mmCIF file of C-alpha atoms in Angstrom:
data_model
loop_
_atom_site.group_PDB
_atom_site.id
_atom_site.type_symbol
_atom_site.label_atom_id
_atom_site.label_comp_id
_atom_site.label_asym_id
_atom_site.label_seq_id
_atom_site.Cartn_x
_atom_site.Cartn_y
_atom_site.Cartn_z
ATOM 1 C CA UNK A 1 15.181 -86.074 -2.497
ATOM 2 C CA UNK A 2 18.168 -84.562 -4.244
ATOM 3 C CA UNK A 3 20.595 -82.778 -2.600
ATOM 4 C CA UNK A 4 22.396 -81.443 -5.748
ATOM 5 C CA UNK A 5 20.683 -78.887 -7.899
ATOM 6 C CA UNK A 6 21.543 -79.591 -11.535
ATOM 7 C CA UNK A 7 23.920 -76.606 -12.559
ATOM 8 C CA UNK A 8 23.266 -74.827 -16.103
ATOM 9 C CA UNK A 9 25.840 -74.123 -18.497
ATOM 10 C CA UNK A 10 26.054 -70.602 -19.810
ATOM 11 C CA UNK A 11 24.723 -69.086 -22.686
ATOM 12 C CA UNK A 12 26.550 -69.458 -25.944
ATOM 13 C CA UNK A 13 26.906 -65.743 -27.823
ATOM 14 C CA UNK A 14 26.686 -67.818 -30.815
ATOM 15 C CA UNK A 15 23.655 -69.301 -30.390
ATOM 16 C CA UNK A 16 21.879 -66.031 -29.218
ATOM 17 C CA UNK A 17 23.138 -63.707 -32.049
ATOM 18 C CA UNK A 18 20.712 -65.193 -35.172
ATOM 19 C CA UNK A 19 18.052 -64.497 -32.594
ATOM 20 C CA UNK A 20 18.691 -60.628 -32.999
ATOM 21 C CA UNK A 21 18.809 -58.695 -35.965
ATOM 22 C CA UNK A 22 22.334 -57.341 -35.034
ATOM 23 C CA UNK A 23 23.287 -54.285 -38.219
ATOM 24 C CA UNK A 24 26.576 -53.157 -36.628
ATOM 25 C CA UNK A 25 29.151 -53.644 -33.608
ATOM 26 C CA UNK A 26 29.969 -50.241 -31.888
ATOM 27 C CA UNK A 27 32.702 -49.957 -29.142
ATOM 28 C CA UNK A 28 31.507 -48.163 -26.055
ATOM 29 C CA UNK A 29 34.698 -48.411 -23.920
ATOM 30 C CA UNK A 30 35.416 -49.031 -19.936
ATOM 31 C CA UNK A 31 32.043 -48.937 -17.987
ATOM 32 C CA UNK A 32 30.365 -50.458 -14.677
ATOM 33 C CA UNK A 33 28.324 -53.146 -16.173
ATOM 34 C CA UNK A 34 25.720 -55.190 -13.611
ATOM 35 C CA UNK A 35 27.172 -58.491 -12.542
ATOM 36 C CA UNK A 36 23.757 -59.769 -13.005
ATOM 37 C CA UNK A 37 23.478 -59.275 -16.711
ATOM 38 C CA UNK A 38 26.336 -61.438 -17.468
ATOM 39 C CA UNK A 39 24.553 -64.179 -18.979
ATOM 40 C CA UNK A 40 26.713 -65.931 -21.150
ATOM 41 C CA UNK A 41 30.333 -66.197 -23.038
ATOM 42 C CA UNK A 42 31.689 -65.920 -26.714
ATOM 43 C CA UNK A 43 33.865 -69.378 -26.855
ATOM 44 C CA UNK A 44 34.232 -70.732 -22.674
ATOM 45 C CA UNK A 45 29.725 -71.295 -22.582
ATOM 46 C CA UNK A 46 30.551 -75.356 -22.053
ATOM 47 C CA UNK A 47 33.453 -74.450 -19.273
ATOM 48 C CA UNK A 48 31.439 -72.351 -16.865
ATOM 49 C CA UNK A 49 27.941 -72.807 -15.301
ATOM 50 C CA UNK A 50 25.802 -69.230 -14.693
ATOM 51 C CA UNK A 51 27.612 -68.367 -11.622
ATOM 52 C CA UNK A 52 31.056 -68.672 -13.380
ATOM 53 C CA UNK A 53 31.766 -72.265 -11.760
ATOM 54 C CA UNK A 54 33.605 -74.391 -13.185
ATOM 55 C CA UNK A 55 31.275 -77.589 -14.250
ATOM 56 C CA UNK A 56 34.065 -79.721 -14.284
ATOM 57 C CA UNK A 57 34.165 -79.083 -10.846
ATOM 58 C CA UNK A 58 38.269 -78.810 -10.979
ATOM 59 C CA UNK A 59 40.088 -77.173 -8.559
ATOM 60 C CA UNK A 60 41.088 -73.429 -9.918
ATOM 61 C CA UNK A 61 43.493 -71.703 -8.471
ATOM 62 C CA UNK A 62 43.649 -68.638 -10.117
ATOM 63 C CA UNK A 63 39.876 -68.236 -9.174
ATOM 64 C CA UNK A 64 40.976 -68.432 -5.457
ATOM 65 C CA UNK A 65 44.068 -66.160 -6.166
ATOM 66 C CA UNK A 66 41.370 -63.332 -7.860
ATOM 67 C CA UNK A 67 38.493 -63.698 -5.456
ATOM 68 C CA UNK A 68 41.560 -62.987 -2.001
ATOM 69 C CA UNK A 69 42.884 -60.029 -4.359
ATOM 70 C CA UNK A 70 38.858 -58.671 -4.707
ATOM 71 C CA UNK A 71 38.574 -59.093 -1.788
ATOM 72 C CA UNK A 72 41.257 -56.925 -0.265
ATOM 73 C CA UNK A 73 40.202 -54.142 -2.485
ATOM 74 C CA UNK A 74 42.474 -54.724 -5.268
ATOM 75 C CA UNK A 75 42.039 -53.236 -8.648
ATOM 76 C CA UNK A 76 41.619 -55.768 -11.098
ATOM 77 C CA UNK A 77 41.942 -55.389 -15.007
ATOM 78 C CA UNK A 78 38.287 -55.130 -16.623
ATOM 79 C CA UNK A 79 36.607 -57.660 -18.509
ATOM 80 C CA UNK A 80 36.040 -57.676 -22.340
ATOM 81 C CA UNK A 81 32.517 -58.374 -23.283
ATOM 82 C CA UNK A 82 29.478 -57.917 -25.857
ATOM 83 C CA UNK A 83 26.553 -56.166 -24.822
ATOM 84 C CA UNK A 84 23.338 -57.427 -26.935
ATOM 85 C CA UNK A 85 20.431 -56.023 -25.901
ATOM 86 C CA UNK A 86 20.867 -55.500 -21.946
ATOM 87 C CA UNK A 87 22.575 -58.809 -21.432
ATOM 88 C CA UNK A 88 26.620 -59.384 -21.573
ATOM 89 C CA UNK A 89 28.583 -61.968 -22.857
ATOM 90 C CA UNK A 90 32.105 -62.388 -21.799
ATOM 91 C CA UNK A 91 35.282 -62.541 -24.168
ATOM 92 C CA UNK A 92 37.961 -62.102 -21.249
ATOM 93 C CA UNK A 93 37.780 -62.437 -18.043
ATOM 94 C CA UNK A 94 35.698 -65.439 -16.939
ATOM 95 C CA UNK A 95 37.999 -66.024 -13.522
ATOM 96 C CA UNK A 96 37.049 -62.344 -13.066
ATOM 97 C CA UNK A 97 33.145 -62.674 -13.196
ATOM 98 C CA UNK A 98 33.147 -65.840 -11.341
ATOM 99 C CA UNK A 99 34.591 -63.830 -8.235
ATOM 100 C CA UNK A 100 32.501 -61.398 -8.485
ATOM 101 C CA UNK A 101 29.577 -63.669 -8.245
ATOM 102 C CA UNK A 102 31.274 -65.487 -5.286
ATOM 103 C CA UNK A 103 32.103 -62.320 -3.522
ATOM 104 C CA UNK A 104 28.273 -60.888 -4.580
ATOM 105 C CA UNK A 105 29.419 -57.874 -6.412
ATOM 106 C CA UNK A 106 27.013 -55.696 -8.217
ATOM 107 C CA UNK A 107 29.102 -54.398 -10.484
ATOM 108 C CA UNK A 108 32.402 -55.102 -12.558
ATOM 109 C CA UNK A 109 34.534 -52.712 -14.386
ATOM 110 C CA UNK A 110 34.212 -53.839 -18.505
ATOM 111 C CA UNK A 111 35.471 -53.196 -21.867
ATOM 112 C CA UNK A 112 32.113 -53.369 -23.902
ATOM 113 C CA UNK A 113 31.303 -53.417 -27.427
ATOM 114 C CA UNK A 114 28.070 -52.999 -28.286
ATOM 115 C CA UNK A 115 26.048 -55.255 -30.709
ATOM 116 C CA UNK A 116 23.535 -52.842 -32.306
ATOM 117 C CA UNK A 117 20.211 -54.275 -33.512
#
């Protein structure tokens, strides 16, 4: 019996983009997005699993502080994402996504750039 399930790494934006016929990028602005639709990263897909926990298992004080702040209801800056289809890939804000997932948040404010396909 396995005590630990294997953690899956994030999807890579660069690996997924060629599968779409992207024709343009359009800045959307700041909008609330569903945390469950954040599926990958532009450049840190090898650092985090699908719940945005460190794959290396190293302690992360920054994530703990963000979780505490979000639990207190403090406003955190919006993350930055690419939207492709109905999924999001993080440019900036991996720690905030991890904290939101751990706390069970449904939405997170994001600065969105849409990949037009």
